[in-house]
Amino acid sequence: MSEKPTPLSGFPELLPEHRAVERQVIASMSRTFELHGFANIETRAVEPIERLSKGGEIDKEIYVLRRLQGDDSTAGDSGPSRQLGLHFDLTVPFARYVLEHSGKLEFPFRRYQIQPAWRGERPQEGRYRQFTQVDIDVIGRDELAFHHDVEVVRVMAEALAPLPLPPLSIQVNNRKLIQGFYRGLGIADVTGAIRTIDKLDKLPREEVARLLVDDAGATTDQAERCLELATIRVQDTSFVDRVRSLGVEDELLDTGLRELAAVVEGCAEAVTDRVTVEANLRIARGLDYYTGTVLEIFMAGYERLKSVAGGGRYDALATDGRTTYPGVGISFGISRTLVPLFNDGVLAPGPKVPSTVLVALVDEESRPASEAIASALRRRGIATEVAASAQKFGKQIRYAERRGIPYVWFPDTGTGASAGTGEVKDIRSGDQVAADPTTWTPKEADPS
């Protein structure tokens, strides 16, 4: 390149110290998911356009994949050429994955997936054209027991609790509760009412009330009761009595109340001072395929991002015409959450390099001896690098400091029994001791 490249907006790239934190977050969440028996999968980056654009709601955001020259046919495919696009989330490819591999999967199938996705929208804080997501789902064949709704929310709460993030609030509702309440009120366009209530975080209460009347066919009194329902938000099951006090009766409402209460009670043990679970009867989730539990996750101090995660129960997202695969899942935005925290300096960066030890270099002739010490340390799982050049030891120490390497090893240049040993200096405390690379171990708190 002959000139400095221009950054592409919406495609964030992390520095090594920020990438180290992202990897730690991903590793921590992965450990939690696997402790609960969730298997990891990775799907291809592309899907046929007709699958990605199903429903027509996101056509303008799909990145189309094509060759710069020649036709667009895919080698090995039979039949006419199929236009491909990059997936904009992990749910659509997962639904396809289940249909394609259903004969080889055991149901209920529990999976977690951590991959980038691409979405052609206007870049802004928390919304990018390329971003990394974490998804967990449990999917069944023809039916899926409700207790998996509780399980998925609890597992996500446990996965988020140890992360170095501001406090997180998992806000849960149930579409059956909302639909039953609106139906019991006598609102004709229940789906329209749900879509309108979902706008409460964007529009004033008075405007939402007007839209309920104008667009969903509600009366003024019905609209007011819908808004009363949407203001209920508690961290226990007291919402049940509050909903009952509104005087609406419906069988589906009863089911939704029971299910939401079960989620709140079932997640009580996972609640900490960093992650809370609460019933928020405003949460609706605009996507039509949600049929029961719905949730969104918000981060304290970053309400401007809206939710950093969302999900719920879907009873018919995947079907081959003979078998239906219901599921429940949550998508958590890794990039959406971490990048703003890095930009604001709220989240401390990690180490610039994974090295724990820098082996100093006396001179170029002694490089093999320094490399031998480094190899001995690496065989014991201690990340080690050798100094790039034989400068004065003071400069080599400053080089280690700039890179965030806590220990500098000074090789013994003698012969006989002392060969291959030396002294190691903790450059944070200044302590320096004699050491043997076959036995020395860094302090437990240090990375290795």
Coordinates of C-alpha atoms in Angstrom, one line a residue, residues 44-442:
R44 CA -21.4 -21.2 7.2
A45 CA -21.3 -17.4 6.6
V46 CA -23.7 -17.5 3.6
E47 CA -27.2 -18.6 3.0
P48 CA -29.4 -18.5 -0.1
I49 CA -31.0 -15.1 -0.5
E50 CA -34.5 -16.6 -0.6
R51 CA -33.9 -18.0 2.9
L52 CA -32.4 -14.8 4.3
S53 CA -35.2 -12.6 2.9
K54 CA -38.1 -14.8 4.0
G55 CA -40.8 -12.4 5.2
G56 CA -39.2 -9.5 3.3
E57 CA -38.5 -7.5 6.5
I58 CA -34.7 -7.2 6.1
D59 CA -34.0 -7.2 2.4
K60 CA -32.2 -3.9 2.4
E61 CA -29.8 -5.1 5.1
I62 CA -28.5 -8.2 3.3
Y63 CA -25.0 -8.2 1.9
V64 CA -25.1 -10.1 -1.4
L65 CA -22.2 -12.4 -2.2
R66 CA -21.0 -12.7 -5.8
R67 CA -17.8 -13.1 -7.7
L68 CA -16.2 -10.0 -9.2
Q69 CA -15.8 -11.8 -12.6
G70 CA -17.6 -14.7 -14.2
D71 CA -21.0 -16.2 -13.3
D72 CA -22.2 -16.6 -9.8
S73 CA -22.7 -20.4 -9.9
T74 CA -21.3 -22.3 -7.0
A75 CA -19.0 -25.2 -7.8
G76 CA -20.5 -28.5 -6.8
D77 CA -24.1 -27.2 -6.7
S78 CA -26.6 -28.9 -8.9
G79 CA -29.4 -27.0 -10.7
P80 CA -29.5 -23.3 -11.5
S81 CA -27.3 -20.7 -9.9
R82 CA -28.4 -19.6 -6.4
Q83 CA -27.7 -16.1 -5.2
L84 CA -26.1 -16.1 -1.8
G85 CA -25.9 -13.5 1.0
L86 CA -24.0 -13.1 4.3
H87 CA -26.2 -14.0 7.3
F88 CA -27.4 -11.0 9.3
D89 CA -28.0 -13.1 12.5
L90 CA -27.4 -16.6 13.8
T91 CA -31.0 -17.6 14.1
V92 CA -31.7 -18.1 10.4
P93 CA -28.7 -20.2 9.7
F94 CA -29.4 -22.2 12.8
A95 CA -32.9 -23.0 11.7
R96 CA -31.5 -24.2 8.3
Y97 CA -28.8 -26.2 10.1
V98 CA -31.4 -28.0 12.2
L99 CA -33.5 -28.9 9.1
E100 CA -30.4 -30.0 7.1
H101 CA -28.9 -32.2 9.9
S102 CA -32.0 -33.3 11.8
G103 CA -31.4 -36.9 11.1
K104 CA -28.0 -36.7 12.9
L105 CA -29.1 -34.6 15.9
E106 CA -30.5 -35.7 19.2
F107 CA -33.5 -33.7 20.4
P108 CA -33.9 -31.6 22.4
F109 CA -30.8 -30.2 20.8
R110 CA -28.9 -27.7 22.9
R111 CA -26.4 -25.5 21.1
Y112 CA -24.4 -22.3 21.5
Q113 CA -22.9 -20.4 18.7
I114 CA -20.4 -17.5 18.6
Q115 CA -19.8 -16.0 15.2
P116 CA -19.7 -12.8 13.2
A117 CA -22.8 -11.6 11.3
W118 CA -23.2 -8.9 8.7
R119 CA -25.9 -6.3 8.4
G120 CA -26.0 -3.5 5.9
E121 CA -27.5 -0.8 8.0
R122 CA -26.4 2.7 9.0
P123 CA -23.5 2.4 11.4
Q124 CA -23.9 4.0 14.8
E125 CA -22.9 3.3 18.4
G126 CA -23.8 -0.3 19.2
R127 CA -24.9 -1.1 15.7
Y128 CA -22.3 -2.3 13.2
R129 CA -22.1 -3.8 9.8
Q130 CA -20.0 -6.6 11.1
F131 CA -20.5 -7.8 14.6
T132 CA -20.0 -10.9 16.8
Q133 CA -23.0 -12.5 18.5
V134 CA -23.4 -15.2 21.1
D135 CA -26.5 -17.4 20.7
I136 CA -27.8 -20.2 22.9
D137 CA -30.9 -22.3 22.0
V138 CA -32.7 -25.4 22.9
I139 CA -34.7 -26.9 20.1
G140 CA -37.1 -29.8 20.1
R141 CA -38.9 -32.0 17.6
D142 CA -42.6 -31.3 17.3
E143 CA -42.7 -30.3 21.0
L144 CA -40.4 -28.7 23.6
A145 CA -41.2 -28.7 27.3
F146 CA -41.6 -25.3 28.9
H147 CA -38.9 -25.9 31.5
H148 CA -36.4 -25.2 28.8
D149 CA -37.6 -21.5 28.8
V150 CA -36.5 -21.3 32.4
E151 CA -33.3 -23.1 31.7
V152 CA -32.2 -20.8 28.9
V153 CA -32.8 -17.7 30.8
R154 CA -31.0 -19.1 33.9
V155 CA -28.0 -20.3 31.9
M156 CA -27.6 -16.9 30.2
A157 CA -27.8 -15.2 33.6
E158 CA -25.1 -17.5 34.9
A159 CA -22.9 -16.8 31.8
L160 CA -23.2 -13.1 32.2
A161 CA -22.6 -12.9 36.0
P162 CA -18.8 -13.2 36.0
L163 CA -18.2 -10.9 33.0
P164 CA -16.4 -7.5 33.7
L165 CA -19.5 -5.5 32.5
P166 CA -21.7 -2.9 34.2
P167 CA -24.8 -4.4 35.9
L168 CA -27.2 -6.2 33.6
S169 CA -31.0 -6.5 33.8
I170 CA -32.7 -9.5 32.1
Q171 CA -36.3 -8.3 31.6
V172 CA -38.8 -11.0 30.8
N173 CA -42.4 -11.1 29.6
N174 CA -44.6 -13.6 27.9
R175 CA -46.5 -13.2 24.6
K176 CA -49.3 -15.4 25.8
L177 CA -49.8 -13.0 28.7
I178 CA -49.9 -10.0 26.4
Q179 CA -52.1 -11.7 23.8
G180 CA -54.5 -13.1 26.4
F181 CA -54.8 -9.7 28.1
Y182 CA -55.6 -7.9 24.8
R183 CA -57.9 -10.7 23.7
G184 CA -59.7 -10.5 27.1
L185 CA -60.1 -6.8 26.6
G186 CA -61.8 -7.4 23.2
I187 CA -59.1 -5.7 21.0
A188 CA -59.6 -7.0 17.5
D189 CA -56.1 -6.5 16.2
V190 CA -54.0 -8.2 18.9
T191 CA -50.8 -8.4 16.7
G192 CA -51.1 -4.8 15.8
A193 CA -51.5 -3.9 19.5
I194 CA -48.3 -5.9 20.4
R195 CA -46.3 -4.1 17.7
T196 CA -47.6 -0.7 18.9
I197 CA -46.7 -1.4 22.6
D198 CA -43.2 -2.4 21.5
K199 CA -42.7 1.2 20.5
L200 CA -42.9 2.4 24.1
D201 CA -39.2 2.8 24.3
K202 CA -39.2 5.1 21.2
L203 CA -42.4 7.1 21.5
P204 CA -44.2 9.0 24.3
R205 CA -47.0 7.2 26.2
E206 CA -49.6 9.6 24.7
E207 CA -48.4 8.8 21.1
V208 CA -48.5 5.0 21.8
A209 CA -52.1 5.4 23.2
R210 CA -53.1 7.2 20.0
L211 CA -51.6 4.5 17.8
L212 CA -53.4 1.8 19.7
V213 CA -56.7 3.5 18.9
D214 CA -55.8 4.5 15.3
D215 CA -53.8 1.5 14.1
A216 CA -54.9 -1.4 16.4
G217 CA -58.6 -0.5 16.7
A218 CA -58.6 -0.1 20.5
T219 CA -61.0 2.2 22.4
T220 CA -59.5 4.9 24.5
D221 CA -60.3 2.8 27.7
Q222 CA -58.7 -0.3 26.2
A223 CA -55.6 1.6 25.2
E224 CA -55.3 3.0 28.7
R225 CA -55.5 -0.5 30.2
C226 CA -52.9 -1.8 27.7
L227 CA -50.6 1.0 29.0
E228 CA -51.3 0.1 32.6
L229 CA -50.3 -3.5 31.9
A230 CA -47.1 -2.2 30.2
T231 CA -46.0 -0.2 33.3
I232 CA -45.8 -3.3 35.6
R233 CA -42.2 -4.2 36.3
V234 CA -41.1 -6.2 39.4
Q235 CA -38.3 -8.6 40.4
D236 CA -40.7 -11.1 42.0
T237 CA -44.1 -12.8 41.1
S238 CA -46.2 -9.9 42.6
F239 CA -47.0 -9.0 39.0
V240 CA -49.6 -11.8 39.0
D241 CA -51.8 -10.0 41.5
R242 CA -51.3 -6.7 39.8
V243 CA -52.4 -8.1 36.5
R244 CA -55.4 -9.8 38.1
S245 CA -56.4 -6.4 39.6
L246 CA -56.9 -5.0 36.1
G247 CA -60.0 -7.2 35.8
V248 CA -59.2 -9.0 32.6
E249 CA -60.0 -12.7 32.2
D250 CA -58.8 -15.0 29.5
E251 CA -57.4 -18.6 29.4
L252 CA -54.3 -17.6 27.4
L253 CA -53.6 -14.8 29.9
D254 CA -53.7 -17.4 32.7
T255 CA -51.2 -19.6 30.9
G256 CA -48.9 -16.6 30.3
L257 CA -49.0 -15.6 33.9
R258 CA -48.1 -19.1 35.1
E259 CA -45.2 -19.3 32.6
L260 CA -43.8 -15.9 33.4
A261 CA -44.0 -16.6 37.1
A262 CA -42.1 -19.9 36.6
V263 CA -39.3 -18.1 34.8
V264 CA -38.9 -15.5 37.5
E265 CA -39.0 -18.1 40.3
G266 CA -36.7 -20.5 38.4
C267 CA -34.0 -17.9 37.9
A268 CA -34.0 -16.6 41.4
E269 CA -30.8 -18.5 42.4
A270 CA -29.0 -17.0 39.4
V271 CA -29.7 -13.4 40.4
T272 CA -26.7 -11.5 41.7
D273 CA -25.8 -7.9 42.4
R274 CA -24.5 -7.8 38.8
V275 CA -27.3 -9.7 37.0
T276 CA -31.0 -9.3 37.8
V277 CA -34.0 -11.0 36.4
E278 CA -37.3 -9.2 36.5
A279 CA -40.8 -9.3 35.0
N280 CA -41.3 -6.3 32.7
L281 CA -44.7 -6.4 31.0
R282 CA -43.7 -3.8 28.5
I283 CA -41.3 -6.2 26.7
A284 CA -43.1 -7.5 23.5
R285 CA -40.3 -8.2 20.9
G286 CA -41.5 -7.1 17.5
L287 CA -40.7 -10.3 15.7
D288 CA -43.9 -12.3 14.9
Y289 CA -42.4 -15.7 15.5
Y290 CA -42.2 -15.4 19.3
T291 CA -45.0 -17.4 20.9
G292 CA -44.3 -17.4 24.7
T293 CA -41.4 -16.2 26.7
V294 CA -39.8 -13.0 25.4
L295 CA -36.9 -11.1 27.0
E296 CA -34.4 -8.3 26.5
I297 CA -31.2 -7.5 28.4
F298 CA -30.2 -4.0 29.3
M299 CA -26.9 -2.7 30.6
A300 CA -26.7 0.0 33.3
G301 CA -25.5 3.3 32.1
Y302 CA -25.9 2.3 28.5
E303 CA -29.7 2.6 28.1
R304 CA -29.0 4.6 25.0
L305 CA -28.0 1.3 23.3
K306 CA -31.4 -0.1 24.0
S307 CA -31.1 -3.8 24.6
V308 CA -27.8 -5.7 24.3
A309 CA -29.5 -9.1 24.0
G310 CA -32.9 -10.5 23.3
G311 CA -34.8 -13.7 22.6
G312 CA -37.6 -15.9 23.6
R313 CA -39.8 -19.0 22.7
Y314 CA -40.6 -19.7 19.0
D315 CA -42.9 -22.7 18.3
A316 CA -42.6 -22.8 14.6
L317 CA -39.4 -21.1 13.4
A318 CA -38.2 -24.3 11.6
T319 CA -40.3 -26.8 9.8
D320 CA -39.9 -29.1 6.8
G321 CA -43.6 -29.4 6.2
R322 CA -43.8 -32.7 8.1
T323 CA -42.0 -32.0 11.3
T324 CA -41.9 -28.7 13.3
Y325 CA -38.9 -27.8 15.4
P326 CA -39.9 -25.5 18.3
G327 CA -37.2 -23.8 20.3
V328 CA -36.2 -21.1 22.8
G329 CA -33.1 -19.0 22.7
I330 CA -31.2 -15.8 23.4
S331 CA -28.9 -13.7 21.3
F332 CA -26.3 -11.6 23.1
G333 CA -24.4 -8.9 21.2
I334 CA -20.6 -9.2 22.0
S335 CA -19.6 -6.3 19.7
R336 CA -22.7 -4.3 20.6
T337 CA -21.8 -4.5 24.3
L338 CA -18.0 -4.4 24.4
V339 CA -17.1 -1.8 21.7
P340 CA -18.9 1.1 23.4
L341 CA -17.3 0.1 26.8
F342 CA -13.8 0.2 25.2
N343 CA -14.5 3.5 23.5
D344 CA -15.6 5.1 26.8
G345 CA -12.8 3.6 28.8
V346 CA -15.2 1.8 31.1
L347 CA -13.8 -1.6 30.3
A348 CA -10.1 -2.0 31.1
P349 CA -8.0 -3.4 28.3
G350 CA -6.2 -6.7 28.8
P351 CA -2.6 -7.6 28.1
K352 CA -1.2 -6.5 24.8
V353 CA 0.5 -9.9 24.4
P354 CA -0.1 -13.3 26.1
S355 CA 3.5 -13.6 27.2
T356 CA 4.3 -13.9 30.9
V357 CA 8.1 -14.0 30.5
L358 CA 10.6 -12.1 28.3
V359 CA 13.9 -13.9 28.2
A360 CA 16.6 -11.3 27.9
L361 CA 19.4 -11.5 25.3
V362 CA 23.0 -11.0 26.4
D363 CA 24.3 -10.9 22.8
E364 CA 23.4 -12.6 19.5
E365 CA 25.9 -15.4 20.1
S366 CA 23.9 -16.4 23.2
R367 CA 20.5 -16.4 21.5
P368 CA 20.4 -20.3 21.4
A369 CA 20.8 -20.3 25.2
S370 CA 17.9 -17.8 25.6
E371 CA 15.8 -19.8 23.2
A372 CA 16.5 -23.0 25.2
I373 CA 15.2 -21.3 28.4
A374 CA 12.1 -20.1 26.6
S375 CA 11.5 -23.6 25.2
A376 CA 11.8 -25.1 28.7
L377 CA 9.2 -22.6 30.1
R378 CA 6.8 -23.1 27.2
R379 CA 6.9 -26.9 27.7
R380 CA 5.5 -26.2 31.2
G381 CA 2.7 -24.0 29.7
I382 CA 4.3 -20.6 30.5
A383 CA 3.9 -18.2 27.6
T384 CA 7.4 -16.9 26.8
E385 CA 9.2 -14.8 24.2
V386 CA 12.9 -14.0 23.6
A387 CA 14.0 -10.4 23.3
A388 CA 14.1 -9.1 19.7
S389 CA 17.7 -7.7 20.0
A390 CA 20.6 -7.7 22.4
Q391 CA 20.2 -4.2 23.8
K392 CA 21.2 -3.0 27.3
F393 CA 19.2 -4.8 30.0
G394 CA 17.4 -1.6 31.0
K395 CA 16.1 -1.2 27.4
Q396 CA 14.9 -4.8 27.4
I397 CA 13.1 -4.3 30.7
R398 CA 11.4 -1.2 29.3
Y399 CA 10.5 -3.2 26.2
A400 CA 8.8 -5.8 28.5
E401 CA 7.0 -3.0 30.3
R402 CA 5.6 -1.5 27.1
R403 CA 4.3 -4.9 26.1
G404 CA 2.8 -5.7 29.5
I405 CA 5.1 -8.7 30.1
P406 CA 5.5 -9.0 34.0
Y407 CA 8.7 -11.0 34.2
V408 CA 12.1 -10.7 32.6
W409 CA 14.5 -13.6 32.7
F410 CA 18.3 -12.9 32.8
P411 CA 20.1 -16.1 31.5
D412 CA 23.2 -17.3 33.3
T413 CA 26.0 -17.0 30.7
G414 CA 28.3 -19.4 32.6
T415 CA 29.0 -23.0 31.9
G416 CA 28.6 -26.2 34.0
A417 CA 25.8 -26.6 36.5
S418 CA 24.5 -23.0 36.2
A419 CA 24.1 -23.2 32.4
G420 CA 20.4 -22.8 31.4
T421 CA 19.3 -21.2 34.6
G422 CA 19.6 -17.5 35.6
E423 CA 17.6 -14.9 37.5
V424 CA 14.0 -13.8 36.9
K425 CA 12.8 -10.3 37.8
D426 CA 9.2 -9.3 38.5
I427 CA 9.3 -5.8 37.0
R428 CA 6.1 -4.7 38.8
S429 CA 7.5 -5.2 42.3
G430 CA 11.3 -5.2 41.5
D431 CA 11.8 -8.6 43.1
Q432 CA 14.6 -10.6 41.5
V433 CA 15.4 -14.2 42.4
A434 CA 17.5 -17.1 41.1
A435 CA 15.4 -19.5 39.0
D436 CA 15.5 -22.7 37.0
P437 CA 13.2 -22.9 33.9
T438 CA 12.3 -26.5 34.7
T439 CA 10.8 -25.6 38.1
W440 CA 10.1 -21.9 38.4
T441 CA 6.4 -20.9 38.3
P442 CA 4.9 -17.4 38.1

